[in-house]
């Protein structure tokens, strides 16, 4: 019995030493693992929150991305691009699902909810020809469309211009410049880009 009693402290000491050694190793390991988990958990939401489905939209005469002027309710409903709910006027029966407050994208419809005009009022979506977006300059616009129409006053100290060939019932692509027609320079920026399906776009809305 005495022999067993003498061994007990020794065994306990070894166990305690081993436990301390493993505890020391575990302190270093989990700390690194926790750092990695924390880093991953911190980075992933940041990537997700910066994703913007409107950034890569391509603007063409008569269309923006997959949305096009002339789409009826039966055509745009299954796409999921739009939702019911006027943003500005009673006649505007739908809005972009990706931008419900119309801070960047705007849609106008007729009384049957057929799309008559689409427009962009913030950087991101860009034209296929010339890679122009809101914030691009009049100089860049002229280089992309050398025979652009002359600026015409369009209200609120702004002016509109149209690439040639977008007339006589063809789909329109138009640009609103952030300056009165008489003061437009190459540095004047594009304030809005709009597309329609056969008539000149209008930028000033009157409900």
JSON list of C-alpha atoms in Angstrom, two decimals:
[
{"chain": "A", "resi": 1, "resn": "UNK", "atom": "CA", "xyz": [0.00, 0.00, 0.00]},
{"chain": "A", "resi": 2, "resn": "UNK", "atom": "CA", "xyz": [2.88, 2.33, 0.86]},
{"chain": "A", "resi": 3, "resn": "UNK", "atom": "CA", "xyz": [4.41, 1.75, -2.57]},
{"chain": "A", "resi": 4, "resn": "UNK", "atom": "CA", "xyz": [1.15, 2.69, -4.23]},
{"chain": "A", "resi": 5, "resn": "UNK", "atom": "CA", "xyz": [0.96, 5.82, -2.08]},
{"chain": "A", "resi": 6, "resn": "UNK", "atom": "CA", "xyz": [4.48, 6.87, -3.11]},
{"chain": "A", "resi": 7, "resn": "UNK", "atom": "CA", "xyz": [3.72, 6.47, -6.81]},
{"chain": "A", "resi": 8, "resn": "UNK", "atom": "CA", "xyz": [0.58, 8.55, -6.75]},
{"chain": "A", "resi": 9, "resn": "UNK", "atom": "CA", "xyz": [2.26, 12.00, -6.49]},
{"chain": "A", "resi": 10, "resn": "UNK", "atom": "CA", "xyz": [4.72, 11.02, -9.22]},
{"chain": "A", "resi": 11, "resn": "UNK", "atom": "CA", "xyz": [1.96, 9.92, -11.55]},
{"chain": "A", "resi": 12, "resn": "UNK", "atom": "CA", "xyz": [-0.06, 13.01, -10.76]},
{"chain": "A", "resi": 13, "resn": "UNK", "atom": "CA", "xyz": [2.93, 15.23, -11.44]},
{"chain": "A", "resi": 14, "resn": "UNK", "atom": "CA", "xyz": [3.48, 13.60, -14.82]},
{"chain": "A", "resi": 15, "resn": "UNK", "atom": "CA", "xyz": [-0.19, 13.91, -15.66]},
{"chain": "A", "resi": 16, "resn": "UNK", "atom": "CA", "xyz": [-0.20, 17.56, -14.65]},
{"chain": "A", "resi": 17, "resn": "UNK", "atom": "CA", "xyz": [2.95, 18.23, -16.67]},
{"chain": "A", "resi": 18, "resn": "UNK", "atom": "CA", "xyz": [1.47, 16.49, -19.71]},
{"chain": "A", "resi": 19, "resn": "UNK", "atom": "CA", "xyz": [-1.78, 18.37, -19.30]},
{"chain": "A", "resi": 20, "resn": "UNK", "atom": "CA", "xyz": [0.10, 21.67, -19.08]},
{"chain": "A", "resi": 21, "resn": "UNK", "atom": "CA", "xyz": [2.15, 20.79, -22.16]},
{"chain": "A", "resi": 22, "resn": "UNK", "atom": "CA", "xyz": [-0.92, 19.91, -24.21]},
{"chain": "A", "resi": 23, "resn": "UNK", "atom": "CA", "xyz": [-2.77, 22.95, -22.90]},
{"chain": "A", "resi": 24, "resn": "UNK", "atom": "CA", "xyz": [0.12, 25.11, -24.06]},
{"chain": "A", "resi": 25, "resn": "UNK", "atom": "CA", "xyz": [-0.02, 23.56, -27.52]},
{"chain": "A", "resi": 26, "resn": "UNK", "atom": "CA", "xyz": [-3.77, 23.95, -27.67]},
{"chain": "A", "resi": 27, "resn": "UNK", "atom": "CA", "xyz": [-3.54, 27.63, -26.73]},
{"chain": "A", "resi": 28, "resn": "UNK", "atom": "CA", "xyz": [-1.43, 28.33, -29.81]},
{"chain": "A", "resi": 29, "resn": "UNK", "atom": "CA", "xyz": [-3.45, 26.17, -32.21]},
{"chain": "A", "resi": 30, "resn": "UNK", "atom": "CA", "xyz": [-7.02, 27.33, -31.51]},
{"chain": "A", "resi": 31, "resn": "UNK", "atom": "CA", "xyz": [-5.90, 30.95, -31.44]},
{"chain": "A", "resi": 32, "resn": "UNK", "atom": "CA", "xyz": [-4.74, 30.66, -35.04]},
{"chain": "A", "resi": 33, "resn": "UNK", "atom": "CA", "xyz": [-7.81, 28.71, -36.05]},
{"chain": "A", "resi": 34, "resn": "UNK", "atom": "CA", "xyz": [-10.06, 31.25, -34.37]},
{"chain": "A", "resi": 35, "resn": "UNK", "atom": "CA", "xyz": [-8.27, 34.05, -36.17]},
{"chain": "A", "resi": 36, "resn": "UNK", "atom": "CA", "xyz": [-8.89, 32.32, -39.48]},
{"chain": "A", "resi": 37, "resn": "UNK", "atom": "CA", "xyz": [-12.55, 31.77, -38.70]},
{"chain": "A", "resi": 38, "resn": "UNK", "atom": "CA", "xyz": [-12.95, 35.36, -37.59]},
{"chain": "A", "resi": 39, "resn": "UNK", "atom": "CA", "xyz": [-11.19, 36.61, -40.71]},
{"chain": "A", "resi": 40, "resn": "UNK", "atom": "CA", "xyz": [-13.34, 34.45, -42.97]},
{"chain": "A", "resi": 41, "resn": "UNK", "atom": "CA", "xyz": [-16.55, 35.43, -41.20]},
{"chain": "A", "resi": 42, "resn": "UNK", "atom": "CA", "xyz": [-15.59, 39.09, -41.47]},
{"chain": "A", "resi": 43, "resn": "UNK", "atom": "CA", "xyz": [-14.62, 38.99, -45.13]},
{"chain": "A", "resi": 44, "resn": "UNK", "atom": "CA", "xyz": [-17.50, 36.96, -46.56]},
{"chain": "A", "resi": 45, "resn": "UNK", "atom": "CA", "xyz": [-20.31, 39.37, -45.63]},
{"chain": "A", "resi": 46, "resn": "UNK", "atom": "CA", "xyz": [-18.28, 42.28, -47.02]},
{"chain": "A", "resi": 47, "resn": "UNK", "atom": "CA", "xyz": [-18.10, 40.55, -50.40]},
{"chain": "A", "resi": 48, "resn": "UNK", "atom": "CA", "xyz": [-21.80, 39.77, -50.35]},
{"chain": "A", "resi": 49, "resn": "UNK", "atom": "CA", "xyz": [-22.88, 43.30, -49.39]},
{"chain": "A", "resi": 50, "resn": "UNK", "atom": "CA", "xyz": [-20.87, 44.90, -52.20]},
{"chain": "A", "resi": 51, "resn": "UNK", "atom": "CA", "xyz": [-22.53, 42.75, -54.84]},
{"chain": "A", "resi": 52, "resn": "UNK", "atom": "CA", "xyz": [-24.82, 44.91, -56.91]},
{"chain": "A", "resi": 53, "resn": "UNK", "atom": "CA", "xyz": [-26.93, 43.27, -59.59]},
{"chain": "A", "resi": 54, "resn": "UNK", "atom": "CA", "xyz": [-27.29, 46.55, -61.50]},
{"chain": "A", "resi": 55, "resn": "UNK", "atom": "CA", "xyz": [-23.59, 47.31, -61.97]},
{"chain": "A", "resi": 56, "resn": "UNK", "atom": "CA", "xyz": [-23.00, 45.25, -65.12]},
{"chain": "A", "resi": 57, "resn": "UNK", "atom": "CA", "xyz": [-26.18, 46.16, -66.98]},
{"chain": "A", "resi": 58, "resn": "UNK", "atom": "CA", "xyz": [-25.55, 46.97, -70.64]},
{"chain": "A", "resi": 59, "resn": "UNK", "atom": "CA", "xyz": [-27.53, 49.84, -72.19]},
{"chain": "A", "resi": 60, "resn": "UNK", "atom": "CA", "xyz": [-28.67, 49.51, -75.80]},
{"chain": "A", "resi": 61, "resn": "UNK", "atom": "CA", "xyz": [-31.24, 51.45, -77.83]},
{"chain": "A", "resi": 62, "resn": "UNK", "atom": "CA", "xyz": [-34.53, 50.14, -76.47]},
{"chain": "A", "resi": 63, "resn": "UNK", "atom": "CA", "xyz": [-33.13, 47.97, -73.67]},
{"chain": "A", "resi": 64, "resn": "UNK", "atom": "CA", "xyz": [-31.18, 47.92, -70.42]},
{"chain": "A", "resi": 65, "resn": "UNK", "atom": "CA", "xyz": [-29.84, 44.52, -69.52]},
{"chain": "A", "resi": 66, "resn": "UNK", "atom": "CA", "xyz": [-32.55, 41.92, -70.08]},
{"chain": "A", "resi": 67, "resn": "UNK", "atom": "CA", "xyz": [-35.30, 44.54, -69.76]},
{"chain": "A", "resi": 68, "resn": "UNK", "atom": "CA", "xyz": [-36.60, 46.05, -72.96]},
{"chain": "A", "resi": 69, "resn": "UNK", "atom": "CA", "xyz": [-39.08, 48.68, -73.94]},
{"chain": "A", "resi": 70, "resn": "UNK", "atom": "CA", "xyz": [-42.35, 47.18, -75.16]},
{"chain": "A", "resi": 71, "resn": "UNK", "atom": "CA", "xyz": [-42.45, 44.32, -72.65]},
{"chain": "A", "resi": 72, "resn": "UNK", "atom": "CA", "xyz": [-46.01, 43.67, -71.55]},
{"chain": "A", "resi": 73, "resn": "UNK", "atom": "CA", "xyz": [-47.03, 42.62, -68.06]},
{"chain": "A", "resi": 74, "resn": "UNK", "atom": "CA", "xyz": [-47.28, 39.01, -69.28]},
{"chain": "A", "resi": 75, "resn": "UNK", "atom": "CA", "xyz": [-43.68, 39.27, -70.55]},
{"chain": "A", "resi": 76, "resn": "UNK", "atom": "CA", "xyz": [-41.96, 41.07, -67.67]},
{"chain": "A", "resi": 77, "resn": "UNK", "atom": "CA", "xyz": [-43.72, 39.30, -64.79]},
{"chain": "A", "resi": 78, "resn": "UNK", "atom": "CA", "xyz": [-41.93, 35.93, -65.14]},
{"chain": "A", "resi": 79, "resn": "UNK", "atom": "CA", "xyz": [-38.51, 37.58, -65.49]},
{"chain": "A", "resi": 80, "resn": "UNK", "atom": "CA", "xyz": [-38.49, 38.81, -61.87]},
{"chain": "A", "resi": 81, "resn": "UNK", "atom": "CA", "xyz": [-36.88, 42.06, -63.02]},
{"chain": "A", "resi": 82, "resn": "UNK", "atom": "CA", "xyz": [-39.83, 44.20, -62.01]},
{"chain": "A", "resi": 83, "resn": "UNK", "atom": "CA", "xyz": [-42.46, 44.49, -59.31]},
{"chain": "A", "resi": 84, "resn": "UNK", "atom": "CA", "xyz": [-45.77, 46.29, -59.10]},
{"chain": "A", "resi": 85, "resn": "UNK", "atom": "CA", "xyz": [-45.74, 49.64, -57.36]},
{"chain": "A", "resi": 86, "resn": "UNK", "atom": "CA", "xyz": [-45.46, 53.16, -58.73]},
{"chain": "A", "resi": 87, "resn": "UNK", "atom": "CA", "xyz": [-42.39, 55.16, -57.73]},
{"chain": "A", "resi": 88, "resn": "UNK", "atom": "CA", "xyz": [-43.41, 58.50, -59.22]},
{"chain": "A", "resi": 89, "resn": "UNK", "atom": "CA", "xyz": [-46.61, 58.66, -61.23]},
{"chain": "A", "resi": 90, "resn": "UNK", "atom": "CA", "xyz": [-49.87, 56.76, -61.14]},
{"chain": "A", "resi": 91, "resn": "UNK", "atom": "CA", "xyz": [-49.25, 55.69, -64.72]},
{"chain": "A", "resi": 92, "resn": "UNK", "atom": "CA", "xyz": [-45.97, 54.09, -63.74]},
{"chain": "A", "resi": 93, "resn": "UNK", "atom": "CA", "xyz": [-47.33, 50.78, -62.55]},
{"chain": "A", "resi": 94, "resn": "UNK", "atom": "CA", "xyz": [-44.06, 48.91, -61.97]},
{"chain": "A", "resi": 95, "resn": "UNK", "atom": "CA", "xyz": [-40.52, 49.45, -60.69]},
{"chain": "A", "resi": 96, "resn": "UNK", "atom": "CA", "xyz": [-37.18, 47.63, -60.89]},
{"chain": "A", "resi": 97, "resn": "UNK", "atom": "CA", "xyz": [-37.03, 44.93, -58.23]},
{"chain": "A", "resi": 98, "resn": "UNK", "atom": "CA", "xyz": [-33.29, 45.59, -57.77]},
{"chain": "A", "resi": 99, "resn": "UNK", "atom": "CA", "xyz": [-33.91, 49.30, -57.14]},
{"chain": "A", "resi": 100, "resn": "UNK", "atom": "CA", "xyz": [-37.35, 49.80, -55.56]},
{"chain": "A", "resi": 101, "resn": "UNK", "atom": "CA", "xyz": [-36.71, 53.44, -54.65]},
{"chain": "A", "resi": 102, "resn": "UNK", "atom": "CA", "xyz": [-35.56, 54.30, -58.21]},
{"chain": "A", "resi": 103, "resn": "UNK", "atom": "CA", "xyz": [-32.25, 55.72, -57.01]},
{"chain": "A", "resi": 104, "resn": "UNK", "atom": "CA", "xyz": [-30.47, 54.36, -60.09]},
{"chain": "A", "resi": 105, "resn": "UNK", "atom": "CA", "xyz": [-32.96, 52.72, -62.44]},
{"chain": "A", "resi": 106, "resn": "UNK", "atom": "CA", "xyz": [-36.27, 54.08, -63.63]},
{"chain": "A", "resi": 107, "resn": "UNK", "atom": "CA", "xyz": [-39.13, 52.57, -65.61]},
{"chain": "A", "resi": 108, "resn": "UNK", "atom": "CA", "xyz": [-42.18, 54.19, -67.16]},
{"chain": "A", "resi": 109, "resn": "UNK", "atom": "CA", "xyz": [-45.19, 52.28, -68.47]},
{"chain": "A", "resi": 110, "resn": "UNK", "atom": "CA", "xyz": [-48.51, 53.00, -70.10]},
{"chain": "A", "resi": 111, "resn": "UNK", "atom": "CA", "xyz": [-51.90, 52.32, -68.50]},
{"chain": "A", "resi": 112, "resn": "UNK", "atom": "CA", "xyz": [-51.60, 48.64, -69.38]},
{"chain": "A", "resi": 113, "resn": "UNK", "atom": "CA", "xyz": [-48.22, 48.29, -67.63]},
{"chain": "A", "resi": 114, "resn": "UNK", "atom": "CA", "xyz": [-46.37, 47.93, -70.93]},
{"chain": "A", "resi": 115, "resn": "UNK", "atom": "CA", "xyz": [-42.88, 49.43, -70.61]},
{"chain": "A", "resi": 116, "resn": "UNK", "atom": "CA", "xyz": [-42.46, 52.65, -72.59]},
{"chain": "A", "resi": 117, "resn": "UNK", "atom": "CA", "xyz": [-39.13, 53.95, -71.26]},
{"chain": "A", "resi": 118, "resn": "UNK", "atom": "CA", "xyz": [-36.15, 52.78, -69.21]},
{"chain": "A", "resi": 119, "resn": "UNK", "atom": "CA", "xyz": [-33.50, 55.08, -67.77]},
{"chain": "A", "resi": 120, "resn": "UNK", "atom": "CA", "xyz": [-30.40, 55.17, -65.58]},
{"chain": "A", "resi": 121, "resn": "UNK", "atom": "CA", "xyz": [-29.47, 58.01, -63.24]},
{"chain": "A", "resi": 122, "resn": "UNK", "atom": "CA", "xyz": [-26.35, 56.72, -61.44]},
{"chain": "A", "resi": 123, "resn": "UNK", "atom": "CA", "xyz": [-22.97, 55.25, -62.47]},
{"chain": "A", "resi": 124, "resn": "UNK", "atom": "CA", "xyz": [-22.69, 51.52, -63.12]},
{"chain": "A", "resi": 125, "resn": "UNK", "atom": "CA", "xyz": [-24.88, 50.51, -66.07]},
{"chain": "A", "resi": 126, "resn": "UNK", "atom": "CA", "xyz": [-23.03, 51.39, -69.28]},
{"chain": "A", "resi": 127, "resn": "UNK", "atom": "CA", "xyz": [-23.65, 51.61, -73.00]},
{"chain": "A", "resi": 128, "resn": "UNK", "atom": "CA", "xyz": [-22.46, 48.79, -75.25]},
{"chain": "A", "resi": 129, "resn": "UNK", "atom": "CA", "xyz": [-21.11, 51.33, -77.73]},
{"chain": "A", "resi": 130, "resn": "UNK", "atom": "CA", "xyz": [-18.53, 53.63, -76.14]},
{"chain": "A", "resi": 131, "resn": "UNK", "atom": "CA", "xyz": [-18.82, 52.20, -72.61]},
{"chain": "A", "resi": 132, "resn": "UNK", "atom": "CA", "xyz": [-20.55, 55.36, -71.44]},
{"chain": "A", "resi": 133, "resn": "UNK", "atom": "CA", "xyz": [-22.26, 55.72, -68.06]},
{"chain": "A", "resi": 134, "resn": "UNK", "atom": "CA", "xyz": [-23.75, 58.42, -65.89]},
{"chain": "A", "resi": 135, "resn": "UNK", "atom": "CA", "xyz": [-20.77, 60.60, -64.98]},
{"chain": "A", "resi": 136, "resn": "UNK", "atom": "CA", "xyz": [-19.03, 60.18, -68.34]},
{"chain": "A", "resi": 137, "resn": "UNK", "atom": "CA", "xyz": [-18.31, 63.46, -70.09]},
{"chain": "A", "resi": 138, "resn": "UNK", "atom": "CA", "xyz": [-19.75, 65.11, -73.16]},
{"chain": "A", "resi": 139, "resn": "UNK", "atom": "CA", "xyz": [-16.30, 64.85, -74.72]},
{"chain": "A", "resi": 140, "resn": "UNK", "atom": "CA", "xyz": [-16.34, 61.08, -74.28]},
{"chain": "A", "resi": 141, "resn": "UNK", "atom": "CA", "xyz": [-19.89, 60.98, -75.64]},
{"chain": "A", "resi": 142, "resn": "UNK", "atom": "CA", "xyz": [-18.87, 62.86, -78.79]},
{"chain": "A", "resi": 143, "resn": "UNK", "atom": "CA", "xyz": [-15.93, 60.53, -79.35]},
{"chain": "A", "resi": 144, "resn": "UNK", "atom": "CA", "xyz": [-18.28, 57.55, -79.17]},
{"chain": "A", "resi": 145, "resn": "UNK", "atom": "CA", "xyz": [-20.90, 59.24, -81.39]},
{"chain": "A", "resi": 146, "resn": "UNK", "atom": "CA", "xyz": [-19.07, 61.81, -83.57]},
{"chain": "A", "resi": 147, "resn": "UNK", "atom": "CA", "xyz": [-22.27, 62.93, -85.33]},
{"chain": "A", "resi": 148, "resn": "UNK", "atom": "CA", "xyz": [-24.28, 63.40, -82.14]},
{"chain": "A", "resi": 149, "resn": "UNK", "atom": "CA", "xyz": [-27.15, 65.88, -82.32]},
{"chain": "A", "resi": 150, "resn": "UNK", "atom": "CA", "xyz": [-26.54, 69.33, -80.86]},
{"chain": "A", "resi": 151, "resn": "UNK", "atom": "CA", "xyz": [-27.55, 69.85, -77.19]},
{"chain": "A", "resi": 152, "resn": "UNK", "atom": "CA", "xyz": [-31.10, 71.14, -76.71]},
{"chain": "A", "resi": 153, "resn": "UNK", "atom": "CA", "xyz": [-32.40, 72.62, -73.45]},
{"chain": "A", "resi": 154, "resn": "UNK", "atom": "CA", "xyz": [-34.43, 70.04, -71.56]},
{"chain": "A", "resi": 155, "resn": "UNK", "atom": "CA", "xyz": [-35.46, 71.92, -68.41]},
{"chain": "A", "resi": 156, "resn": "UNK", "atom": "CA", "xyz": [-33.85, 72.26, -64.97]},
{"chain": "A", "resi": 157, "resn": "UNK", "atom": "CA", "xyz": [-30.69, 73.74, -66.52]},
{"chain": "A", "resi": 158, "resn": "UNK", "atom": "CA", "xyz": [-29.97, 70.54, -68.40]},
{"chain": "A", "resi": 159, "resn": "UNK", "atom": "CA", "xyz": [-29.74, 69.60, -72.07]},
{"chain": "A", "resi": 160, "resn": "UNK", "atom": "CA", "xyz": [-30.46, 66.43, -74.05]},
{"chain": "A", "resi": 161, "resn": "UNK", "atom": "CA", "xyz": [-28.68, 64.92, -77.05]},
{"chain": "A", "resi": 162, "resn": "UNK", "atom": "CA", "xyz": [-29.34, 61.91, -79.30]},
{"chain": "A", "resi": 163, "resn": "UNK", "atom": "CA", "xyz": [-27.10, 59.78, -81.48]},
{"chain": "A", "resi": 164, "resn": "UNK", "atom": "CA", "xyz": [-28.17, 60.06, -85.13]},
{"chain": "A", "resi": 165, "resn": "UNK", "atom": "CA", "xyz": [-30.16, 57.27, -86.71]},
{"chain": "A", "resi": 166, "resn": "UNK", "atom": "CA", "xyz": [-32.36, 56.84, -83.64]},
{"chain": "A", "resi": 167, "resn": "UNK", "atom": "CA", "xyz": [-35.32, 58.49, -85.35]},
{"chain": "A", "resi": 168, "resn": "UNK", "atom": "CA", "xyz": [-38.36, 57.63, -87.45]},
{"chain": "A", "resi": 169, "resn": "UNK", "atom": "CA", "xyz": [-39.77, 54.98, -85.17]},
{"chain": "A", "resi": 170, "resn": "UNK", "atom": "CA", "xyz": [-36.51, 53.29, -84.25]},
{"chain": "A", "resi": 171, "resn": "UNK", "atom": "CA", "xyz": [-35.48, 52.57, -80.68]},
{"chain": "A", "resi": 172, "resn": "UNK", "atom": "CA", "xyz": [-34.02, 55.64, -79.03]},
{"chain": "A", "resi": 173, "resn": "UNK", "atom": "CA", "xyz": [-30.89, 56.03, -76.93]},
{"chain": "A", "resi": 174, "resn": "UNK", "atom": "CA", "xyz": [-30.54, 59.48, -75.39]},
{"chain": "A", "resi": 175, "resn": "UNK", "atom": "CA", "xyz": [-28.38, 61.37, -72.92]},
{"chain": "A", "resi": 176, "resn": "UNK", "atom": "CA", "xyz": [-29.21, 64.16, -70.49]},
{"chain": "A", "resi": 177, "resn": "UNK", "atom": "CA", "xyz": [-26.30, 66.55, -69.89]},
{"chain": "A", "resi": 178, "resn": "UNK", "atom": "CA", "xyz": [-25.87, 68.31, -66.57]},
{"chain": "A", "resi": 179, "resn": "UNK", "atom": "CA", "xyz": [-25.73, 71.82, -68.05]},
{"chain": "A", "resi": 180, "resn": "UNK", "atom": "CA", "xyz": [-27.91, 74.18, -70.11]},
{"chain": "A", "resi": 181, "resn": "UNK", "atom": "CA", "xyz": [-27.41, 73.77, -73.86]},
{"chain": "A", "resi": 182, "resn": "UNK", "atom": "CA", "xyz": [-25.53, 77.06, -74.21]},
{"chain": "A", "resi": 183, "resn": "UNK", "atom": "CA", "xyz": [-23.00, 76.16, -71.51]},
{"chain": "A", "resi": 184, "resn": "UNK", "atom": "CA", "xyz": [-22.19, 72.56, -72.43]},
{"chain": "A", "resi": 185, "resn": "UNK", "atom": "CA", "xyz": [-18.45, 71.85, -72.65]},
{"chain": "A", "resi": 186, "resn": "UNK", "atom": "CA", "xyz": [-16.44, 68.69, -73.18]},
{"chain": "A", "resi": 187, "resn": "UNK", "atom": "CA", "xyz": [-16.23, 68.38, -69.38]},
{"chain": "A", "resi": 188, "resn": "UNK", "atom": "CA", "xyz": [-20.01, 68.48, -68.86]},
{"chain": "A", "resi": 189, "resn": "UNK", "atom": "CA", "xyz": [-21.13, 65.18, -67.37]},
{"chain": "A", "resi": 190, "resn": "UNK", "atom": "CA", "xyz": [-23.97, 62.89, -68.37]},
{"chain": "A", "resi": 191, "resn": "UNK", "atom": "CA", "xyz": [-26.74, 63.07, -65.76]},
{"chain": "A", "resi": 192, "resn": "UNK", "atom": "CA", "xyz": [-29.07, 60.39, -67.18]},
{"chain": "A", "resi": 193, "resn": "UNK", "atom": "CA", "xyz": [-29.27, 57.85, -69.98]},
{"chain": "A", "resi": 194, "resn": "UNK", "atom": "CA", "xyz": [-32.66, 56.78, -71.31]},
{"chain": "A", "resi": 195, "resn": "UNK", "atom": "CA", "xyz": [-34.01, 54.37, -73.91]},
{"chain": "A", "resi": 196, "resn": "UNK", "atom": "CA", "xyz": [-37.40, 54.12, -75.60]},
{"chain": "A", "resi": 197, "resn": "UNK", "atom": "CA", "xyz": [-38.91, 52.13, -78.42]},
{"chain": "A", "resi": 198, "resn": "UNK", "atom": "CA", "xyz": [-39.92, 54.63, -81.06]},
{"chain": "A", "resi": 199, "resn": "UNK", "atom": "CA", "xyz": [-40.25, 58.11, -79.61]},
{"chain": "A", "resi": 200, "resn": "UNK", "atom": "CA", "xyz": [-37.77, 60.51, -78.10]},
{"chain": "A", "resi": 201, "resn": "UNK", "atom": "CA", "xyz": [-37.20, 59.84, -74.40]},
{"chain": "A", "resi": 202, "resn": "UNK", "atom": "CA", "xyz": [-38.33, 62.45, -71.93]},
{"chain": "A", "resi": 203, "resn": "UNK", "atom": "CA", "xyz": [-36.35, 63.22, -68.81]},
{"chain": "A", "resi": 204, "resn": "UNK", "atom": "CA", "xyz": [-38.64, 65.73, -67.07]},
{"chain": "A", "resi": 205, "resn": "UNK", "atom": "CA", "xyz": [-41.64, 63.95, -65.61]},
{"chain": "A", "resi": 206, "resn": "UNK", "atom": "CA", "xyz": [-45.00, 65.66, -65.19]},
{"chain": "A", "resi": 207, "resn": "UNK", "atom": "CA", "xyz": [-47.53, 63.57, -63.31]}
]
